[in-house]
Structures are given as structure tokens and as C-alpha cells.
GROMACS .gro file of C-alpha atoms in nm:
model
  459
    1MET     CA    1  13.692  10.287  12.675
    2HIS     CA    2  13.953  10.509  12.583
    3PRO     CA    3  14.205  10.321  12.363
    4SER     CA    4  14.500  10.424  12.535
    5ARG     CA    5  14.339  10.292  12.849
    6ARG     CA    6  14.268   9.986  12.713
    7SER     CA    7  14.624   9.926  12.568
    8PHE     CA    8  14.781   9.947  12.922
    9LEU     CA    9  14.488   9.752  13.095
   10ARG     CA   10  14.616   9.462  12.893
   11THR     CA   11  14.930   9.488  13.075
   12THR     CA   12  14.837   9.553  13.409
   13ALA     CA   13  14.844   9.307  13.689
   14LEU     CA   14  14.484   9.185  13.763
   15SER     CA   15  14.698   9.310  14.030
   16THR     CA   16  12.221   9.826  16.314
   17ALA     CA   17  12.344   9.626  15.736
   18ALA     CA   18  12.079   9.777  15.494
   19LEU     CA   19  11.783   9.540  15.449
   20PRO     CA   20  11.750   9.489  15.095
   21LEU     CA   21  11.474   9.272  14.914
   22PHE     CA   22  11.604   8.980  15.140
   23PRO     CA   23  11.595   9.086  15.491
   24SER     CA   24  11.609   8.750  15.661
   25LEU     CA   25  11.917   8.702  15.462
   26LEU     CA   26  12.102   8.973  15.620
   27THR     CA   27  11.965   8.966  16.022
   28GLN     CA   28  12.010   8.544  16.062
   29PRO     CA   29  12.251   8.294  15.921
   30VAL     CA   30  12.120   8.071  15.665
   31GLN     CA   31  12.081   7.769  15.869
   32ALA     CA   32  11.846   7.960  16.072
   33GLN     CA   33  11.608   7.970  15.767
   34SER     CA   34  11.640   7.650  15.621
   35GLY     CA   35  11.784   7.403  15.862
   36VAL     CA   36  12.061   7.259  15.629
   37LYS     CA   37  12.339   7.510  15.616
   38PRO     CA   38  12.568   7.561  15.920
   39PRO     CA   39  12.866   7.789  15.945
   40LEU     CA   40  13.184   7.673  15.745
   41GLU     CA   41  13.456   7.552  15.871
   42LYS     CA   42  13.664   7.694  15.659
   43VAL     CA   43  13.639   7.971  15.428
   44ARG     CA   44  13.761   7.920  15.063
   45LEU     CA   45  13.858   8.199  14.882
   46ALA     CA   46  13.982   8.322  14.550
   47PHE     CA   47  14.195   8.625  14.461
   48ILE     CA   48  14.167   8.821  14.136
   49GLY     CA   49  14.471   9.040  14.156
   50LEU     CA   50  14.785   9.008  14.308
   51GLY     CA   51  14.996   9.305  14.296
   52GLU     CA   52  15.069   9.459  14.625
   53ARG     CA   53  14.739   9.527  14.754
   54GLY     CA   54  14.598   9.144  14.673
   55ARG     CA   55  14.927   9.000  14.807
   56ASN     CA   56  14.842   9.221  15.099
   57HIS     CA   57  14.514   9.052  15.170
   58LEU     CA   58  14.656   8.692  15.056
   59GLN     CA   59  14.904   8.753  15.355
   60GLN     CA   60  14.609   8.734  15.559
   61ALA     CA   61  14.459   8.465  15.467
   62LEU     CA   62  14.764   8.280  15.505
   63TYR     CA   63  14.756   8.391  15.866
   64ARG     CA   64  14.430   8.191  15.916
   65THR     CA   65  14.376   7.839  15.920
   66ASP     CA   66  14.002   7.849  15.891
   67VAL     CA   67  14.067   8.002  15.537
   68GLN     CA   68  14.180   7.796  15.191
   69VAL     CA   69  14.319   7.949  14.912
   70THR     CA   70  14.156   7.761  14.633
   71ALA     CA   71  14.254   8.007  14.329
   72LEU     CA   72  14.473   8.258  14.194
   73CYS     CA   73  14.407   8.493  13.898
   74ASP     CA   74  14.644   8.760  13.768
   75ILE     CA   75  14.715   8.791  13.402
   76ASP     CA   76  15.091   8.906  13.549
   77PRO     CA   77  15.343   8.605  13.560
   78MET     CA   78  15.543   8.820  13.827
   79SER     CA   79  15.239   8.863  14.036
   80ILE     CA   80  15.181   8.478  14.057
   81GLY     CA   81  15.508   8.385  14.108
   82LYS     CA   82  15.525   8.630  14.405
   83ALA     CA   83  15.170   8.497  14.510
   84ASN     CA   84  15.293   8.128  14.482
   85GLU     CA   85  15.586   8.182  14.705
   86MET     CA   86  15.399   8.314  14.962
   87LEU     CA   87  15.234   8.012  14.980
   88ARG     CA   88  15.517   7.804  14.943
   89LYS     CA   89  15.650   7.980  15.285
   90ALA     CA   90  15.310   7.939  15.435
   91GLY     CA   91  15.345   7.546  15.402
   92ARG     CA   92  15.010   7.580  15.163
   93SER     CA   93  14.934   7.392  14.838
   94LEU     CA   94  14.942   7.552  14.529
   95PRO     CA   95  14.624   7.623  14.395
   96PRO     CA   96  14.548   7.627  13.996
   97THR     CA   97  14.618   7.968  13.883
   98PHE     CA   98  14.372   8.187  13.583
   99THR     CA   99  14.623   8.406  13.362
  100LYS     CA  100  14.542   8.390  12.992
  101GLY     CA  101  14.389   8.752  12.923
  102ASP     CA  102  14.161   9.058  13.055
  103GLU     CA  103  13.848   8.784  13.116
  104ALA     CA  104  14.044   8.484  13.280
  105PHE     CA  105  13.862   8.563  13.580
  106LYS     CA  106  13.525   8.425  13.456
  107GLU     CA  107  13.674   8.098  13.390
  108MET     CA  108  13.795   8.059  13.725
  109LEU     CA  109  13.440   8.206  13.868
  110LYS     CA  110  13.324   7.883  13.702
  111ARG     CA  111  13.462   7.679  13.990
  112ASP     CA  112  13.255   7.511  14.281
  113ASP     CA  113  13.509   7.516  14.509
  114ILE     CA  114  13.493   7.934  14.575
  115ASP     CA  115  13.303   8.068  14.865
  116GLY     CA  116  13.411   8.435  14.815
  117VAL     CA  117  13.628   8.617  14.582
  118LEU     CA  118  13.874   8.918  14.693
  119ILE     CA  119  13.910   9.195  14.423
  120ALA     CA  120  14.219   9.422  14.378
  121THR     CA  121  14.271   9.480  14.012
  122PRO     CA  122  14.259   9.859  13.845
  123TRP     CA  123  13.966  10.000  13.949
  124GLU     CA  124  13.824   9.976  13.600
  125TRP     CA  125  13.789   9.621  13.633
  126HIS     CA  126  13.613   9.655  13.992
  127ALA     CA  127  13.234   9.632  13.944
  128PRO     CA  128  13.260   9.382  13.597
  129MET     CA  129  13.468   9.152  13.812
  130ALA     CA  130  13.185   9.190  14.118
  131VAL     CA  131  12.896   9.171  13.924
  132ALA     CA  132  13.057   8.783  13.738
  133THR     CA  133  13.106   8.699  14.118
  134MET     CA  134  12.801   8.741  14.242
  135LEU     CA  135  12.596   8.588  13.923
  136ALA     CA  136  12.807   8.307  13.995
  137GLY     CA  137  12.697   8.291  14.343
  138LYS     CA  138  12.965   8.387  14.511
  139TYR     CA  139  13.052   8.655  14.796
  140ALA     CA  140  13.264   8.977  14.647
  141GLY     CA  141  13.491   9.134  14.845
  142LEU     CA  142  13.581   9.485  14.653
  143GLU     CA  143  13.871   9.675  14.681
  144VAL     CA  144  13.788  10.062  14.682
  145SER     CA  145  13.686  10.216  14.493
  146ALA     CA  146  13.383  10.010  14.415
  147THR     CA  147  13.309  10.182  14.075
  148VAL     CA  148  13.437  10.444  13.786
  149THR     CA  149  13.045  10.538  13.665
  150LEU     CA  150  12.741  10.574  13.776
  151LYS     CA  151  12.593  10.274  13.601
  152GLU     CA  152  12.865  10.073  13.765
  153SER     CA  153  12.734  10.154  14.108
  154TRP     CA  154  12.377  10.071  13.963
  155ASP     CA  155  12.497   9.740  13.806
  156LEU     CA  156  12.622   9.613  14.183
  157VAL     CA  157  12.335   9.699  14.335
  158ASN     CA  158  12.099   9.509  14.069
  159ALA     CA  159  12.296   9.193  14.029
  160TYR     CA  160  12.291   9.153  14.452
  161GLU     CA  161  11.911   9.166  14.439
  162LYS     CA  162  11.895   8.957  14.160
  163THR     CA  163  12.108   8.708  14.282
  164GLY     CA  164  12.137   8.751  14.666
  165ALA     CA  165  12.479   8.693  14.664
  166HIS     CA  166  12.680   8.989  14.868
  167CYS     CA  167  12.900   9.209  14.757
  168MET     CA  168  13.147   9.400  15.041
  169LEU     CA  169  13.359   9.686  14.978
  170LEU     CA  170  13.674   9.636  15.184
  171GLU     CA  171  13.702   9.972  15.290
  172ASN     CA  172  13.980   9.962  15.574
  173VAL     CA  173  13.949  10.291  15.722
  174CYS     CA  174  13.624  10.234  15.843
  175TYR     CA  175  13.840  10.045  16.118
  176ARG     CA  176  14.090  10.293  16.230
  177ARG     CA  177  14.106  10.289  16.585
  178ASP     CA  178  14.064  10.616  16.627
  179VAL     CA  179  13.758  10.662  16.403
  180LEU     CA  180  13.581  10.345  16.550
  181ALA     CA  181  13.619  10.520  16.903
  182VAL     CA  182  13.461  10.865  16.770
  183LEU     CA  183  13.190  10.613  16.665
  184ASN     CA  184  13.171  10.472  16.977
  185MET     CA  185  13.147  10.801  17.118
  186VAL     CA  186  12.871  10.948  16.874
  187ARG     CA  187  12.663  10.661  16.944
  188GLN     CA  188  12.672  10.753  17.294
  189GLY     CA  189  12.571  11.098  17.205
  190MET     CA  190  12.901  11.231  17.366
  191PHE     CA  191  12.882  11.487  17.051
  192GLY     CA  192  12.517  11.604  17.115
  193GLU     CA  193  12.358  11.562  16.775
  194MET     CA  194  12.587  11.558  16.464
  195THR     CA  195  12.545  11.844  16.223
  196TYR     CA  196  12.915  11.799  16.042
  197ALA     CA  197  13.190  11.571  15.900
  198HIS     CA  198  13.510  11.687  15.709
  199CYS     CA  199  13.741  11.392  15.539
  200GLY     CA  200  13.904  11.300  15.247
  201TYR     CA  201  14.212  11.209  15.055
  202GLN     CA  202  14.479  11.398  15.104
  203HIS     CA  203  14.804  11.179  15.012
  204ASP     CA  204  15.086  11.259  14.797
  205LEU     CA  205  15.097  11.007  14.507
  206ARG     CA  206  15.303  11.210  14.269
  207GLU     CA  207  15.550  10.886  14.327
  208VAL     CA  208  15.311  10.631  14.294
  209LYS     CA  209  15.170  10.774  13.973
  210PHE     CA  210  15.519  10.779  13.815
  211ASN     CA  211  15.678  10.479  13.842
  212ASN     CA  212  15.662  10.490  14.214
  213GLY     CA  213  15.950  10.736  14.226
  214LYS     CA  214  16.203  10.449  14.091
  215GLN     CA  215  16.481  10.689  13.912
  216VAL     CA  216  16.405  10.418  13.611
  217TYR     CA  217  16.214  10.492  13.239
  218GLY     CA  218  16.320  10.841  13.213
  219GLY     CA  219  16.398  10.998  13.529
  220GLY     CA  220  16.079  10.816  13.751
  221VAL     CA  221  15.806  11.000  13.490
  222GLU     CA  222  15.657  10.740  13.342
  223PHE     CA  223  15.321  10.613  13.367
  224GLY     CA  224  15.083  10.333  13.100
  225PRO     CA  225  15.256  10.013  12.987
  226THR     CA  226  15.594  10.120  13.033
  227ALA     CA  227  15.576  10.221  13.421
  228MET     CA  228  15.526  10.019  13.715
  229SER     CA  229  15.278   9.887  13.954
  230GLU     CA  230  14.981  10.144  13.978
  231ALA     CA  231  15.140  10.383  13.738
  232ARG     CA  232  15.019  10.167  13.478
  233TRP     CA  233  14.723  10.215  13.517
  234ARG     CA  234  14.601  10.514  13.782
  235THR     CA  235  14.762  10.801  13.615
  236GLN     CA  236  14.555  10.802  13.319
  237HIS     CA  237  14.276  10.890  13.552
  238SER     CA  238  14.400  11.200  13.648
  239VAL     CA  239  14.477  11.269  13.242
  240ASP     CA  240  14.137  11.183  13.173
  241ARG     CA  241  13.921  11.267  13.470
  242ASN     CA  242  13.845  11.601  13.697
  243GLY     CA  243  13.660  11.454  13.990
  244ASP     CA  244  13.729  11.302  14.370
  245LEU     CA  245  13.866  11.021  14.239
  246TYR     CA  246  13.881  10.837  14.527
  247PRO     CA  247  13.646  10.919  14.824
  248THR     CA  248  13.586  10.613  15.049
  249HIS     CA  249  13.859  10.607  15.245
  250GLY     CA  250  13.688  10.948  15.403
  251LEU     CA  251  13.361  10.908  15.376
  252GLY     CA  252  13.341  10.530  15.452
  253PRO     CA  253  13.369  10.637  15.844
  254VAL     CA  254  13.192  10.971  15.800
  255ALA     CA  255  12.889  10.743  15.644
  256HIS     CA  256  12.895  10.546  15.938
  257TRP     CA  257  12.864  10.874  16.182
  258LEU     CA  258  12.618  10.963  16.039
  259ASN     CA  259  12.399  10.647  15.995
  260ILE     CA  260  12.405  10.670  15.579
  261ASN     CA  261  12.168  10.391  15.429
  262ARG     CA  262  12.054  10.345  15.741
  263GLY     CA  263  11.818  10.582  15.878
  264ASN     CA  264  12.005  10.879  15.654
  265GLN     CA  265  12.078  10.951  15.298
  266PHE     CA  266  12.275  11.164  15.054
  267LEU     CA  267  12.039  11.401  14.889
  268HIS     CA  268  12.275  11.593  14.617
  269LEU     CA  269  12.635  11.711  14.609
  270THR     CA  270  12.838  12.004  14.470
  271SER     CA  271  13.213  12.012  14.387
  272MET     CA  272  13.457  12.217  14.234
  273ALA     CA  273  13.835  12.197  14.106
  274THR     CA  274  14.125  12.411  14.137
  275LYS     CA  275  14.344  12.406  13.874
  276SER     CA  276  14.597  12.141  13.750
  277ARG     CA  277  14.935  12.218  13.815
  278SER     CA  278  15.138  12.006  14.022
  279LEU     CA  279  15.158  11.661  13.794
  280HIS     CA  280  15.263  11.860  13.534
  281LYS     CA  281  15.528  12.071  13.765
  282TYR     CA  282  15.627  11.726  13.866
  283VAL     CA  283  15.736  11.566  13.534
  284VAL     CA  284  15.939  11.887  13.450
  285ASP     CA  285  16.131  11.873  13.733
  286LYS     CA  286  16.216  11.541  13.743
  287GLY     CA  287  16.219  11.473  13.341
  288GLY     CA  288  16.260  11.824  13.219
  289ALA     CA  289  16.078  12.043  12.996
  290ASP     CA  290  16.160  11.831  12.656
  291HIS     CA  291  16.028  11.508  12.831
  292PRO     CA  292  15.722  11.394  12.612
  293ASN     CA  293  15.500  11.340  12.932
  294ALA     CA  294  15.553  11.749  12.996
  295LYS     CA  295  15.286  11.788  12.686
  296VAL     CA  296  15.054  11.575  12.852
  297ASN     CA  297  14.695  11.741  12.969
  298PHE     CA  298  14.587  11.656  13.310
  299LYS     CA  299  14.262  11.707  13.396
  300LEU     CA  300  14.249  11.634  13.732
  301GLY     CA  301  14.277  11.931  13.937
  302ASP     CA  302  14.563  11.962  14.184
  303ILE     CA  303  14.245  12.012  14.504
  304VAL     CA  304  13.896  11.867  14.438
  305THR     CA  305  13.655  11.961  14.715
  306THR     CA  306  13.306  11.822  14.743
  307MET     CA  307  12.985  11.943  14.966
  308ILE     CA  308  12.751  11.647  15.030
  309GLN     CA  309  12.421  11.734  15.195
  310CYS     CA  310  12.226  11.438  15.390
  311ALA     CA  311  11.847  11.404  15.427
  312ASN     CA  312  11.858  11.444  15.798
  313GLY     CA  313  12.046  11.782  15.772
  314GLU     CA  314  12.409  11.752  15.782
  315ASN     CA  315  12.654  11.855  15.556
  316ILE     CA  316  12.964  11.658  15.459
  317MET     CA  317  13.287  11.798  15.332
  318ILE     CA  318  13.517  11.568  15.138
  319ILE     CA  319  13.851  11.685  15.019
  320HIS     CA  320  14.058  11.542  14.710
  321ASP     CA  321  14.437  11.624  14.675
  322THR     CA  322  14.646  11.357  14.553
  323ASN     CA  323  14.914  11.559  14.341
  324SER     CA  324  15.042  11.805  14.599
  325PRO     CA  325  15.344  11.819  14.817
  326ARG     CA  326  15.247  11.733  15.126
  327PRO     CA  327  15.154  11.488  15.442
  328TYR     CA  328  14.926  11.264  15.451
  329SER     CA  329  14.591  11.348  15.609
  330LEU     CA  330  14.219  11.206  15.559
  331GLY     CA  331  14.143  11.567  15.763
  332PHE     CA  332  13.868  11.361  15.959
  333ARG     CA  333  13.667  11.582  16.157
  334ALA     CA  334  13.344  11.518  16.352
  335GLN     CA  335  13.133  11.802  16.469
  336GLY     CA  336  12.783  11.822  16.667
  337THR     CA  337  12.579  12.030  16.912
  338GLN     CA  338  12.823  11.908  17.224
  339GLY     CA  339  13.122  11.948  17.027
  340VAL     CA  340  13.396  11.875  16.761
  341TRP     CA  341  13.685  11.585  16.699
  342MET     CA  342  13.968  11.644  16.440
  343ASP     CA  343  14.223  11.421  16.320
  344ASP     CA  344  14.486  11.651  16.219
  345GLY     CA  345  14.676  11.762  16.541
  346ASP     CA  346  14.429  11.479  16.688
  347MET     CA  347  14.215  11.754  16.910
  348ILE     CA  348  13.874  11.744  17.069
  349TYR     CA  349  13.666  11.969  17.279
  350LEU     CA  350  13.325  11.847  17.412
  351GLU     CA  351  13.151  12.138  17.594
  352GLY     CA  352  13.123  12.117  17.970
  353VAL     CA  353  13.321  11.812  17.968
  354SER     CA  354  13.708  11.951  17.852
  355THR     CA  355  13.899  12.092  18.084
  356LYS     CA  356  13.891  12.413  17.943
  357PRO     CA  357  13.623  12.644  17.792
  358HIS     CA  358  13.661  12.674  17.444
  359VAL     CA  359  14.032  12.518  17.434
  360PHE     CA  360  14.117  12.180  17.255
  361GLU     CA  361  14.267  11.854  17.445
  362PRO     CA  362  14.446  11.586  17.296
  363PHE     CA  363  14.218  11.317  17.164
  364LYS     CA  364  14.427  11.013  17.379
  365GLU     CA  365  14.249  10.991  17.688
  366TYR     CA  366  13.924  10.955  17.497
  367GLN     CA  367  14.021  10.730  17.231
  368ASP     CA  368  14.178  10.505  17.554
  369LYS     CA  369  13.807  10.563  17.714
  370TYR     CA  370  13.604  10.532  17.441
  371ASP     CA  371  13.838  10.250  17.240
  372HIS     CA  372  13.591  10.020  17.027
  373PRO     CA  373  13.538   9.690  17.179
  374LEU     CA  374  13.689   9.560  16.813
  375TRP     CA  375  14.026   9.691  16.921
  376LYS     CA  376  14.029   9.572  17.243
  377LYS     CA  377  13.970   9.237  17.173
  378HIS     CA  378  14.161   9.216  16.856
  379ALA     CA  379  14.482   9.427  16.880
  380ALA     CA  380  14.746   9.196  16.975
  381SER     CA  381  14.574   8.987  16.621
  382ALA     CA  382  14.585   9.302  16.425
  383GLU     CA  383  14.970   9.373  16.485
  384LYS     CA  384  15.067   9.156  16.185
  385ALA     CA  385  14.856   9.366  15.967
  386GLY     CA  386  14.926   9.659  15.732
  387HIS     CA  387  14.794   9.974  15.750
  388GLY     CA  388  14.840   9.978  16.128
  389GLY     CA  389  14.629   9.652  16.210
  390ILE     CA  390  14.311   9.802  16.000
  391ASP     CA  391  14.345   9.570  15.697
  392TYR     CA  392  14.336   9.260  15.943
  393PHE     CA  393  13.989   9.380  16.073
  394VAL     CA  394  13.834   9.455  15.742
  395PHE     CA  395  13.938   9.133  15.579
  396ARG     CA  396  13.845   8.939  15.921
  397ALA     CA  397  13.475   9.111  15.872
  398PHE     CA  398  13.454   8.963  15.496
  399VAL     CA  399  13.569   8.629  15.625
  400GLU     CA  400  13.301   8.588  15.875
  401ALA     CA  401  13.040   8.678  15.683
  402ILE     CA  402  13.113   8.447  15.461
  403LYS     CA  403  13.167   8.166  15.711
  404ASN     CA  404  12.855   8.271  15.895
  405GLN     CA  405  12.693   8.328  15.595
  406THR     CA  406  12.554   8.670  15.682
  407ALA     CA  407  12.518   8.991  15.504
  408PRO     CA  408  12.907   9.185  15.509
  409PRO     CA  409  12.922   9.503  15.746
  410ILE     CA  410  13.014   9.715  15.466
  411ASP     CA  411  12.705   9.634  15.200
  412VAL     CA  412  12.688   9.679  14.807
  413TYR     CA  413  12.437   9.952  14.881
  414ASP     CA  414  12.759  10.141  15.117
  415ALA     CA  415  12.978  10.061  14.780
  416ALA     CA  416  12.764  10.177  14.513
  417ALA     CA  417  12.663  10.550  14.721
  418TRP     CA  418  13.042  10.609  14.826
  419SER     CA  419  13.169  10.500  14.523
  420ALA     CA  420  12.911  10.670  14.311
  421ILE     CA  421  13.018  11.042  14.452
  422SER     CA  422  13.311  11.007  14.230
  423PRO     CA  423  13.142  11.023  13.914
  424LEU     CA  424  12.895  11.256  14.052
  425SER     CA  425  13.145  11.519  14.174
  426GLU     CA  426  13.272  11.493  13.758
  427GLN     CA  427  12.936  11.592  13.683
  428SER     CA  428  12.890  11.867  13.871
  429ILE     CA  429  13.267  12.020  13.789
  430ALA     CA  430  13.141  11.962  13.446
  431LYS     CA  431  12.838  12.158  13.498
  432GLY     CA  432  13.028  12.499  13.664
  433SER     CA  433  12.991  12.352  14.002
  434LYS     CA  434  12.593  12.260  14.004
  435PRO     CA  435  12.437  12.041  14.279
  436VAL     CA  436  12.354  11.692  14.152
  437ASP     CA  437  12.163  11.437  14.260
  438ILE     CA  438  12.262  11.136  14.480
  439PRO     CA  439  12.080  10.825  14.334
  440ASP     CA  440  11.910  10.655  14.656
  441PHE     CA  441  12.092  10.259  14.586
  442THR     CA  442  11.864  10.141  14.857
  443ARG     CA  443  11.514  10.237  14.697
  444GLY     CA  444  11.354  10.405  15.025
  445LYS     CA  445  11.485  10.120  15.226
  446TRP     CA  446  11.739  10.380  15.439
  447LYS     CA  447  11.436  10.490  15.588
  448THR     CA  448  11.394  10.169  15.796
  449ASN     CA  449  11.737  10.031  15.785
  450LYS     CA  450  11.900   9.994  16.139
  451PRO     CA  451  12.281  10.030  16.175
  452VAL     CA  452  12.500   9.732  16.252
  453PHE     CA  453  12.866   9.861  16.202
  454GLY     CA  454  13.047   9.798  16.494
  455LEU     CA  455  12.737   9.666  16.684
  456ASP     CA  456  12.854   9.296  16.665
  457ASP     CA  457  13.212   9.132  16.736
  458THR     CA  458  13.168   8.974  16.426
  459TYR     CA  459  13.194   9.323  16.235
   0.00000   0.00000   0.00000
């Protein structure tokens, strides 16, 4: 590990599913196989990482009477304190806490009063913590992205196939109301045969990468140990890496539209990056040309573009743009032989259905008509959840999978494949944008796996 990265990690707060080797575990609850284990009355959850994102998940747990919080792990006393205050306000008892060093989570995982572990820590810790959780025989709920390296994607898959303990990628955008309505329409053939999808992560994070924009520590341009929140660790990736560092928010919904790992597969990708300018400019504009961070060489190109070829003939374009001054957009586009939907402008055109030929119309009426059953049933419950309600759905899916002892709807193979786009894009860029093969993490099972995401009330 890079020495500077290691130093700031030590100061950071541990802030139709695919059928693998055990198909029966995925398609029916454990009690149906053994007659021993009924659905759990209470799901006992532990949390590793109680920064802002971890506490968002903790709040969802506190809304539910069927979830018991049995352990907390974070090396930052302030984060533990904030989590404990949330528990007090909710009238919950305070669970044991694990705070001593980067690997305090390993001691926590020895406990026998934990059914599932929710992991919301810096990216480098995601895969090691999820692997340790599975090896301890517990469900792992893993924040995005799941992995940083290609090896880590295989580590997740191998740990699952060794233990049978499940890992769910907590990709909340898969539950966005519009993309679920589009999924509903795709499955009803409204777009004809799917040919193309566009997505990305276009989100100005310059303030997040430098002290959340707060005018402290030299004008809001610090990162690393002296910074706050994600600036402690996330910015270093922009120093060290050049690729699509955060692919799953866009790619997750697209993967469901195209049945990736369930009748379809990523084959290979090609990536390219623009020059790197915007982070340096931000430092100079905020802190001056003489600020020490003005000398930092940021490897990450301002805009990274990745093209993926799929086994069934579709193409996917992914854009990563977190350093440019721009409004937020995931840039979704679903296109088939019958029409196209784009979330920028929230527009749709369906040949033979739209009112006027070759003229876009608002998506609102279609979203209302094809609203996904999950949203129809649970919209009121999602009102208190973050990110427009989608946090409710992803947390609910994780809890219900544990409760019923079934596979999660976004499983370890999804976590491995979607997250692998990041290191593979780095490889392609480093090779002059040459194509790079995307491994088949299902080991061929994608050919017979059936889609399940969004087809059951649980998910």
C-alpha cells in the first residue's frame, strides 16, 4: 500500500439472483431445505464504519422493530459517539463497540449475536471486511464500490463460494423510481430489443474531496489526515489512479436492464481519459498558487469514458466526471429497437406509441403508468429515507434477505463484476485505450441464471 495512503487510512473513520455453486440456497429459504431454521423474527445487525453513510444506514435500522443493533465498529470516537446518541434517541440499548485499530472489526466478527454486517468504510477496506464477514458465516452488506482491485473481486467470489455466506452490494440507485419504471418497461418490451445503454457518475465532488468545502485548513483545499470526512481518504484515489473510480451507481441499473450475469455478460471494455486539470485549478482558486497541494499531480483525468461490449450484442457507455463544475446527473439512457428514454430532461420516445413521430415527450405519464410494484407498495415507508427514498429499499432488501435466509437481489457476482470496471478501466487507459477482457465471475453460470431483481416484493 502507498505509504501516504496507509497513514491517512489509520486516521480515517471505519467511517430471476445468480445461481452459484449452491442453487438451492438462492431459490428457497433455509427452512425449506432443512426444516430447522424458520425466518428470523429479529435480524441482528452490526455496523462497521459509522461516518455519515454508515449512520444513514443505522437510522434505517432504528426505524425497524425487526432489527436489533448488536455491535458497532469504528476507530473514530466521534463517529461512535454520534451513533450512540442516535441509539439513545431511539430508545435502544447501546451495543458493544470495537474501536481499537484498523482491524478491530475482526474481533467484532467473533461474536455469535450477529446475523449481518453492514460495511460503510473507505473503499480499500470494503473487500477485506466483506471477505472476513463471509468467512465468519455472516451476511455482508457492502457499500459501493465493492472492490478497488481485480483480485478483490475474485476474493469476494471465492469467499462466497467457499462459505455459502452471502454478500449484497448496497447499490441504492438500482431502486431509483424512474430507473425501476424503465426496468418494468424493458421487461414488458416497450423498448423492443435492447441495443444500448448510457450511464455514469457525473457529480461535482470537488468540495467533498477537499474538506467538504468548509473554509478551514488552508481555504478548503486540504485532504488526507488533516481533512474531514471523505477528504481524508477519497481524494488520494484521484492522486494515484486514472480510471472510472466509481462505476456502480450508473452501471447497476443498466446491468438489470440488460440482464448482466443472468442471461448476458460483460465481455470487454475500452476506456480513455481526458487530461487532468480541474482539481489543480480548484486548489489554486481556493488556496492560491503557493498552496502545497497546488504541487500535487492528480492522475485522474477530468472525464473518463468507458465502453463495454456485452455478450448479447449491446453496448454500454459509462462516464466518470467528479472534478468538473457541473450539475449532478447519472446520464441514464435506455435504448432499443422501439425507442429511447433519457433521464437528462426526463424524456422518452417510443415509436408507434409517442404522440408525434420523432418528437420526445415527458416521461412523467409513463413513469406513473409503469411505476414499479415496489414503489407502489412502499413509497410511504420510503419517505423518511435518504437519497429520495432509495436508501429505504436497498436497506430493506438486505434485511429481508437475512430474515428469510435467502440470496440478496444484488449478489456477490454483481458486486464483483460491476466494481471490476474500475481497475479494468485503469488497465485500458494505461495501455493506450486498448480493449481489456472482463472476467466471467460467474464461471459460466450467467448462461442459465434467471433474473430476480425487482420480480419479488422482497427485492
